[in-house]
CSV table of C-alpha atoms in Angstrom, one decimal:
chain,number,residue,atom,x,y,z
K,1,MET,CA,32.4,-38.0,19.0
K,2,LEU,CA,31.4,-35.1,16.7
K,3,LYS,CA,33.0,-31.9,17.8
K,4,ILE,CA,30.9,-28.7,17.2
K,5,GLY,CA,32.8,-25.5,17.0
K,6,THR,CA,31.0,-22.3,18.4
K,7,ARG,CA,31.7,-18.9,19.7
K,8,GLY,CA,31.6,-18.6,23.5
K,9,SER,CA,28.7,-16.1,23.9
K,10,LEU,CA,25.4,-17.2,25.5
K,11,LEU,CA,23.6,-16.8,22.1
K,12,ALA,CA,26.3,-18.8,20.2
K,13,LEU,CA,26.4,-21.5,22.8
K,14,THR,CA,22.6,-21.8,22.8
K,15,GLN,CA,22.4,-22.0,19.0
K,16,ALA,CA,25.1,-24.6,18.8
K,17,GLY,CA,23.5,-26.5,21.7
K,18,THR,CA,20.3,-27.0,19.7
K,19,VAL,CA,22.4,-28.7,17.0
K,20,ARG,CA,24.2,-30.8,19.5
K,21,ASP,CA,21.0,-31.9,21.2
K,22,ALA,CA,19.4,-32.8,17.8
K,23,LEU,CA,22.4,-34.9,16.9
K,24,ILE,CA,22.3,-36.7,20.3
K,25,ALA,CA,18.5,-37.3,19.8
K,26,THR,CA,19.3,-39.1,16.5
K,27,GLY,CA,22.0,-41.4,18.1
K,28,HIS,CA,25.2,-39.4,17.5
K,29,GLN,CA,27.7,-38.4,20.2
K,30,ALA,CA,28.4,-34.7,20.1
K,31,GLU,CA,30.0,-32.0,22.2
K,32,LEU,CA,30.6,-28.2,22.0
K,33,VAL,CA,34.1,-26.8,21.5
K,34,VAL,CA,34.4,-23.0,22.2
K,35,VAL,CA,36.5,-21.1,19.7
K,36,ARG,CA,37.7,-17.5,20.3
K,37,THR,CA,37.4,-15.1,17.4
K,38,ALA,CA,39.0,-11.7,16.7
K,39,GLY,CA,35.6,-10.1,17.1
K,40,ASP,CA,35.5,-11.3,20.7
K,41,GLU,CA,38.7,-9.5,21.4
K,42,SER,CA,37.6,-6.1,20.0
K,43,ALA,CA,34.9,-3.5,20.9
K,44,ALA,CA,35.2,-1.8,17.4
K,45,PRO,CA,32.3,-1.8,15.1
K,46,VAL,CA,32.0,-4.8,12.8
K,47,GLN,CA,32.6,-2.6,9.7
K,48,GLU,CA,36.1,-1.7,11.1
K,49,ILE,CA,37.0,-5.2,12.2
K,50,GLY,CA,36.1,-6.7,8.8
K,51,VAL,CA,33.3,-8.8,7.3
K,52,GLY,CA,33.4,-12.4,8.3
K,53,VAL,CA,35.4,-11.8,11.5
K,54,PHE,CA,33.1,-14.0,13.5
K,55,THR,CA,33.3,-16.9,11.1
K,56,THR,CA,37.0,-17.0,10.0
K,57,ALA,CA,38.3,-18.5,13.2
K,58,LEU,CA,35.5,-21.2,13.3
K,59,ARG,CA,36.3,-22.1,9.7
K,60,ASP,CA,40.0,-22.3,10.4
K,61,GLU,CA,39.3,-24.8,13.2
K,62,LEU,CA,36.9,-26.7,11.0
K,63,PHE,CA,39.4,-26.9,8.1
K,64,SER,CA,42.2,-28.0,10.5
K,65,GLY,CA,40.1,-30.9,11.8
K,66,ALA,CA,40.0,-29.5,15.4
K,67,VAL,CA,36.2,-29.5,15.0
K,68,ASP,CA,33.9,-31.5,12.7
K,69,ILE,CA,31.0,-29.0,12.6
K,70,ALA,CA,30.7,-25.2,12.8
K,71,VAL,CA,27.5,-23.4,13.7
K,72,HIS,CA,27.1,-19.9,12.4
K,73,SER,CA,24.5,-17.2,12.5
K,74,TYR,CA,23.9,-17.5,8.7
K,75,LYS,CA,23.6,-13.7,8.2
K,76,ASP,CA,27.3,-13.4,9.4
K,77,LEU,CA,28.7,-15.7,6.6
K,78,PRO,CA,30.2,-14.0,3.5
K,79,THR,CA,28.1,-14.5,0.4
K,80,ALA,CA,31.1,-15.9,-1.6
K,81,PRO,CA,31.1,-19.7,-1.3
K,82,ASP,CA,34.0,-21.5,0.3
K,83,GLU,CA,34.7,-24.6,-1.6
K,84,ARG,CA,36.3,-26.4,1.4
K,85,PHE,CA,32.9,-26.5,3.2
K,86,VAL,CA,29.2,-27.4,2.7
K,87,ILE,CA,26.2,-26.0,4.6
K,88,ALA,CA,25.0,-29.5,5.6
K,89,ALA,CA,21.9,-28.2,7.4
K,90,ILE,CA,19.7,-25.1,7.8
K,91,PRO,CA,17.4,-26.0,10.7
K,92,PRO,CA,13.9,-24.5,11.0
K,93,ARG,CA,14.4,-20.8,11.0
K,94,GLU,CA,13.4,-18.6,14.0
K,95,ASP,CA,11.2,-15.4,13.4
K,96,SER,CA,13.4,-13.2,11.2
K,97,ARG,CA,12.0,-9.9,12.3
K,98,ASP,CA,13.9,-7.2,14.1
K,99,ALA,CA,12.8,-6.3,17.6
K,100,LEU,CA,12.6,-3.0,19.5
K,101,VAL,CA,13.6,-2.9,23.2
K,102,ALA,CA,12.6,0.5,24.5
K,103,ARG,CA,12.3,2.3,27.8
K,104,ASP,CA,9.0,2.4,29.6
K,105,GLY,CA,7.5,-0.2,27.2
K,106,LEU,CA,7.4,2.2,24.3
K,107,VAL,CA,6.8,1.1,20.7
K,108,LEU,CA,8.7,2.7,17.8
K,109,GLY,CA,6.1,5.4,17.0
K,110,GLU,CA,5.9,6.5,20.6
K,111,LEU,CA,9.6,7.4,20.9
K,112,PRO,CA,10.0,11.2,21.0
K,113,ALA,CA,12.2,12.9,18.4
K,114,GLY,CA,15.8,13.0,19.5
K,115,SER,CA,15.6,9.6,21.3
K,116,LYS,CA,18.8,7.7,21.3
K,117,VAL,CA,18.3,4.3,19.5
K,118,GLY,CA,21.3,1.9,19.4
K,119,THR,CA,21.9,-0.6,16.6
K,120,SER,CA,24.9,-2.6,15.3
K,121,ALA,CA,23.6,-2.7,11.7
K,122,PRO,CA,23.9,-0.1,9.0
K,123,ARG,CA,20.8,-1.7,7.5
K,124,ARG,CA,18.8,-1.0,10.6
K,125,ALA,CA,20.2,2.5,11.0
K,126,ALA,CA,19.4,3.4,7.4
K,127,GLN,CA,15.8,2.1,7.6
K,128,LEU,CA,15.2,3.8,11.0
K,129,ARG,CA,16.4,7.1,9.6
K,130,ALA,CA,14.2,6.7,6.5
K,131,LEU,CA,11.1,6.4,8.7
K,132,GLY,CA,11.5,10.1,9.4
K,133,LEU,CA,10.9,9.9,13.2
K,134,GLY,CA,13.8,12.2,14.0
K,135,LEU,CA,15.6,9.5,16.1
K,136,ASP,CA,19.3,9.8,17.0
K,137,VAL,CA,20.6,6.5,15.7
K,138,VAL,CA,23.9,5.6,17.4
K,139,PRO,CA,26.3,2.6,16.9
K,140,LEU,CA,26.2,-0.3,19.3
K,141,ARG,CA,28.4,-3.3,20.2
K,142,GLY,CA,28.4,-6.0,22.8
K,143,ASN,CA,26.4,-9.1,23.5
K,144,LEU,CA,22.6,-9.1,23.9
K,145,ASP,CA,22.7,-8.6,27.7
K,146,THR,CA,25.0,-5.7,27.3
K,147,ARG,CA,22.8,-4.1,24.7
K,148,LEU,CA,19.7,-4.6,26.8
K,149,ARG,CA,21.4,-3.2,29.9
K,150,LYS,CA,22.1,0.1,28.0
K,151,VAL,CA,18.3,0.6,27.9
K,152,ALA,CA,17.7,-0.5,31.5
K,153,ASP,CA,20.5,1.9,32.7
K,154,GLY,CA,19.1,4.8,30.8
K,155,GLU,CA,22.2,5.2,28.5
K,156,LEU,CA,19.9,4.6,25.5
K,157,ASP,CA,16.2,5.1,25.0
K,158,ALA,CA,16.0,1.9,22.9
K,159,VAL,CA,17.9,-0.7,20.9
K,160,VAL,CA,17.0,-2.7,17.8
K,161,VAL,CA,18.2,-6.3,17.8
K,162,ALA,CA,17.3,-9.5,16.1
K,163,ARG,CA,14.1,-11.0,17.7
K,164,ALA,CA,15.6,-14.5,17.0
K,165,GLY,CA,18.5,-13.9,19.3
K,166,LEU,CA,16.3,-12.8,22.2
K,167,SER,CA,14.0,-15.8,21.6
K,168,ARG,CA,17.0,-18.2,21.8
K,169,ILE,CA,18.2,-16.9,25.1
K,170,ASP,CA,14.6,-16.7,26.5
K,171,ARG,CA,14.5,-12.9,26.7
K,172,LEU,CA,11.4,-12.1,24.6
K,173,ASP,CA,10.0,-10.5,27.7
K,174,ALA,CA,12.2,-7.5,26.9
K,175,VAL,CA,10.7,-6.9,23.5
K,176,THR,CA,8.4,-3.8,23.3
K,177,GLU,CA,7.6,-4.2,19.6
K,178,ALA,CA,8.4,-6.8,16.9
K,179,LEU,CA,9.1,-4.7,13.8
K,180,GLU,CA,7.0,-5.8,10.9
K,181,PRO,CA,8.8,-6.0,7.5
K,182,VAL,CA,6.7,-3.0,6.2
K,183,GLN,CA,8.6,-1.0,8.8
K,184,MET,CA,12.0,-2.7,8.6
K,185,LEU,CA,13.1,-5.5,6.4
K,186,PRO,CA,15.5,-7.8,8.3
K,187,ALA,CA,18.9,-8.8,7.2
K,188,PRO,CA,19.2,-11.6,4.6
K,189,ALA,CA,19.2,-14.9,6.5
K,190,GLN,CA,18.4,-13.3,9.8
K,191,GLY,CA,17.1,-15.9,12.3
K,192,ALA,CA,18.6,-18.8,10.4
K,193,LEU,CA,21.6,-21.0,11.4
K,194,ALA,CA,24.2,-22.4,9.0
K,195,VAL,CA,25.5,-25.7,10.1
K,196,GLU,CA,28.7,-26.2,8.2
K,197,CYS,CA,31.2,-29.1,7.8
K,198,ARG,CA,34.1,-30.1,5.5
K,199,ILE,CA,32.9,-31.0,2.0
K,200,ASP,CA,34.6,-34.4,2.2
K,201,ASP,CA,33.2,-35.3,5.6
K,202,ALA,CA,30.5,-37.8,4.6
K,203,GLU,CA,29.9,-38.8,8.2
K,204,SER,CA,29.0,-35.4,9.4
K,205,ILE,CA,27.0,-34.5,6.3
K,206,ALA,CA,24.9,-37.7,6.8
K,207,ALA,CA,24.5,-37.0,10.5
K,208,LEU,CA,23.2,-33.5,9.9
K,209,ALA,CA,20.8,-34.3,7.1
K,210,LEU,CA,17.8,-34.7,9.3
K,211,GLN,CA,18.2,-31.2,10.7
K,212,ASP,CA,17.8,-29.5,7.3
K,213,ASP,CA,14.5,-27.7,6.7
K,214,PRO,CA,13.7,-27.3,3.0
K,215,GLN,CA,11.5,-24.2,3.4
K,216,SER,CA,14.1,-22.4,5.5
K,217,ARG,CA,16.8,-23.3,3.0
K,218,ALA,CA,14.7,-22.0,0.0
K,219,ALA,CA,14.0,-18.7,1.8
K,220,VAL,CA,17.6,-18.1,2.9
K,221,THR,CA,19.0,-19.1,-0.6
K,222,ALA,CA,16.8,-16.4,-2.2
K,223,GLU,CA,17.8,-13.8,0.3
K,224,ARG,CA,21.5,-14.4,0.1
K,225,ALA,CA,21.4,-14.6,-3.7
K,226,LEU,CA,19.9,-11.1,-3.6
K,227,LEU,CA,22.7,-9.9,-1.4
K,228,ALA,CA,25.4,-11.6,-3.6
K,229,GLU,CA,24.0,-10.1,-6.8
K,230,LEU,CA,24.0,-6.6,-5.2
K,231,GLU,CA,27.7,-7.3,-4.4
K,232,ALA,CA,26.9,-6.3,-0.9
K,233,GLY,CA,28.1,-7.8,2.4
K,234,CYS,CA,26.5,-8.5,5.8
K,235,THR,CA,27.1,-4.9,6.9
K,236,ALA,CA,25.4,-3.3,3.8
K,237,PRO,CA,22.2,-1.4,4.1
K,238,VAL,CA,20.2,-4.2,2.4
K,239,GLY,CA,17.2,-6.0,3.8
K,240,ALA,CA,15.4,-9.0,2.5
K,241,ILE,CA,12.7,-11.5,3.6
K,242,ALA,CA,11.5,-14.6,1.9
K,243,GLU,CA,8.7,-16.9,2.9
K,244,VAL,CA,7.2,-20.1,1.4
K,245,VAL,CA,3.5,-19.6,1.2
K,246,GLU,CA,0.6,-21.8,-0.1
K,247,SER,CA,-1.2,-20.6,-3.2
K,248,ILE,CA,-4.1,-22.0,-5.2
K,249,ASP,CA,-4.6,-22.0,-8.9
K,250,GLU,CA,-7.8,-21.8,-10.9
K,251,SER,CA,-8.4,-25.5,-10.8
K,252,GLY,CA,-8.2,-25.6,-7.0
K,253,ARG,CA,-4.7,-27.1,-6.9
K,254,ILE,CA,-2.7,-26.0,-3.8
K,255,PHE,CA,1.0,-25.4,-4.3
K,256,ASP,CA,3.9,-23.7,-2.7
K,257,GLU,CA,5.3,-20.3,-3.8
K,258,LEU,CA,8.3,-18.4,-2.6
K,259,SER,CA,7.6,-14.7,-1.9
K,260,LEU,CA,10.6,-12.4,-1.6
K,261,ARG,CA,10.8,-8.8,-0.6
K,262,GLY,CA,14.0,-6.7,-0.7
K,263,CYS,CA,15.2,-3.2,-0.2
K,264,ALA,CA,18.4,-1.1,-0.4
K,265,ALA,CA,18.8,2.2,1.5
K,266,ALA,CA,21.0,5.2,1.8
K,267,LEU,CA,22.8,5.3,5.2
K,268,ASP,CA,21.6,8.8,5.8
K,269,GLY,CA,18.0,7.7,5.5
K,270,SER,CA,17.3,10.0,2.5
K,271,ASP,CA,15.8,7.2,0.4
K,272,VAL,CA,14.9,3.5,0.3
K,273,VAL,CA,14.1,1.4,-2.8
K,274,LYS,CA,12.0,-1.7,-2.4
K,275,ALA,CA,10.7,-4.5,-4.7
K,276,SER,CA,9.2,-7.9,-4.5
K,277,ILE,CA,8.9,-11.1,-6.5
K,278,VAL,CA,7.1,-14.4,-6.4
K,279,GLY,CA,8.0,-17.8,-7.9
K,280,SER,CA,8.8,-21.4,-7.3
K,281,PRO,CA,10.9,-22.4,-4.2
K,282,ASP,CA,12.9,-24.5,-6.7
K,283,ASP,CA,14.0,-21.3,-8.3
K,284,ALA,CA,15.1,-19.6,-5.1
K,285,GLU,CA,18.5,-18.5,-6.2
K,286,LYS,CA,17.2,-17.1,-9.6
K,287,LEU,CA,14.4,-15.2,-7.8
K,288,GLY,CA,17.0,-13.6,-5.5
K,289,ARG,CA,19.2,-12.5,-8.4
K,290,ASP,CA,16.3,-11.3,-10.5
K,291,LEU,CA,15.0,-9.2,-7.6
K,292,ALA,CA,18.5,-7.7,-7.0
K,293,ARG,CA,18.7,-6.7,-10.6
K,294,GLU,CA,15.3,-4.9,-10.2
K,295,LEU,CA,16.7,-3.0,-7.2
K,296,LEU,CA,19.8,-2.1,-9.1
K,297,ASP,CA,17.5,-0.7,-11.9
K,298,LEU,CA,15.8,1.4,-9.2
K,299,GLY,CA,19.1,2.9,-8.1
K,300,ALA,CA,20.2,0.5,-5.3
K,301,ARG,CA,23.9,0.8,-6.0
K,302,GLU,CA,23.9,4.6,-5.9
K,303,LEU,CA,21.9,4.6,-2.7
K,304,MET,CA,24.2,2.2,-0.9
K,305,ALA,CA,27.1,4.6,-1.7
K,306,VAL,CA,25.5,7.4,0.3
K,307,THR,CA,27.3,7.8,3.6
K,308,GLU,CA,26.0,8.1,7.1
K,309,PRO,CA,25.3,11.6,8.5
K,310,ALA,CA,28.0,13.0,10.6
K,311,SER,CA,25.6,13.8,13.4
K,312,GLY,CA,24.4,10.1,13.6
K,313,GLY,CA,20.8,11.2,13.9
K,314,GLY,CA,18.0,12.8,11.8
K,315,GLY,CA,16.7,11.1,8.8
K,316,ALA,CA,14.2,11.8,6.0
K,317,GLY,CA,11.7,14.2,7.3
K,318,ALA,CA,13.4,14.7,10.6
């Protein structure tokens, strides 16, 4: 019986359940094991609790042998590799875009200046402010149901969350606008799962092999390489999205290319630098690091050092 470690939230259980069901479908016995984390015990912002808070407890249980597999939201994993483990599978990725859930069915451009918009991510806050819409961007914690309820109850005018999470818990009906990357670049690896096991556990590695999606792995590898080269963590105001796309050369040959876009922003919304690159999916990590160096040349490190405005609102042009 393969034991799959997961957090106890509806989203985490749903994500881990897809891995369990896929294992069972390929002839393996598997069950979920709920692991409590420090993040589940605190209402403080992630920046205060610490990067990796939602993964440390899972990894402790995995290393101890209490579970055989851990399922993470990949964007929550630290960029530094942990030599005890291997990401044995990255299943096909969900839509990586952010989603707006707003009162009265409004889209982002229809929210009046001064509207209270909740988000848990400095990346989202920085890009929202940079749009210059005059929104009052406020911090947000809690599971997805709690966040949606703040809009329904009128406490907030809107929240911005990952579309993938809403899709996985069948709440896409709440989305009033899926935010295109031209408006807001998602977090590196957003919408992807990291299915992790001990590096010496050949049985689990073999069992998970069929769940790995090469295109999702290439995209996530590039995005996280960008994040690592910027020496930024999952709470940094950095966005990235990579996609494997078909191209055609002069002789008519069709081949795959990896397209990567990235950005770094000032938390106060005063500036955002963006860049893009295209290359072979086989060079995913190099592409990510090359694009990060281009962002650094454009001033990314200095921008990421800019602090959040004391008021929590405003933004460029607000």
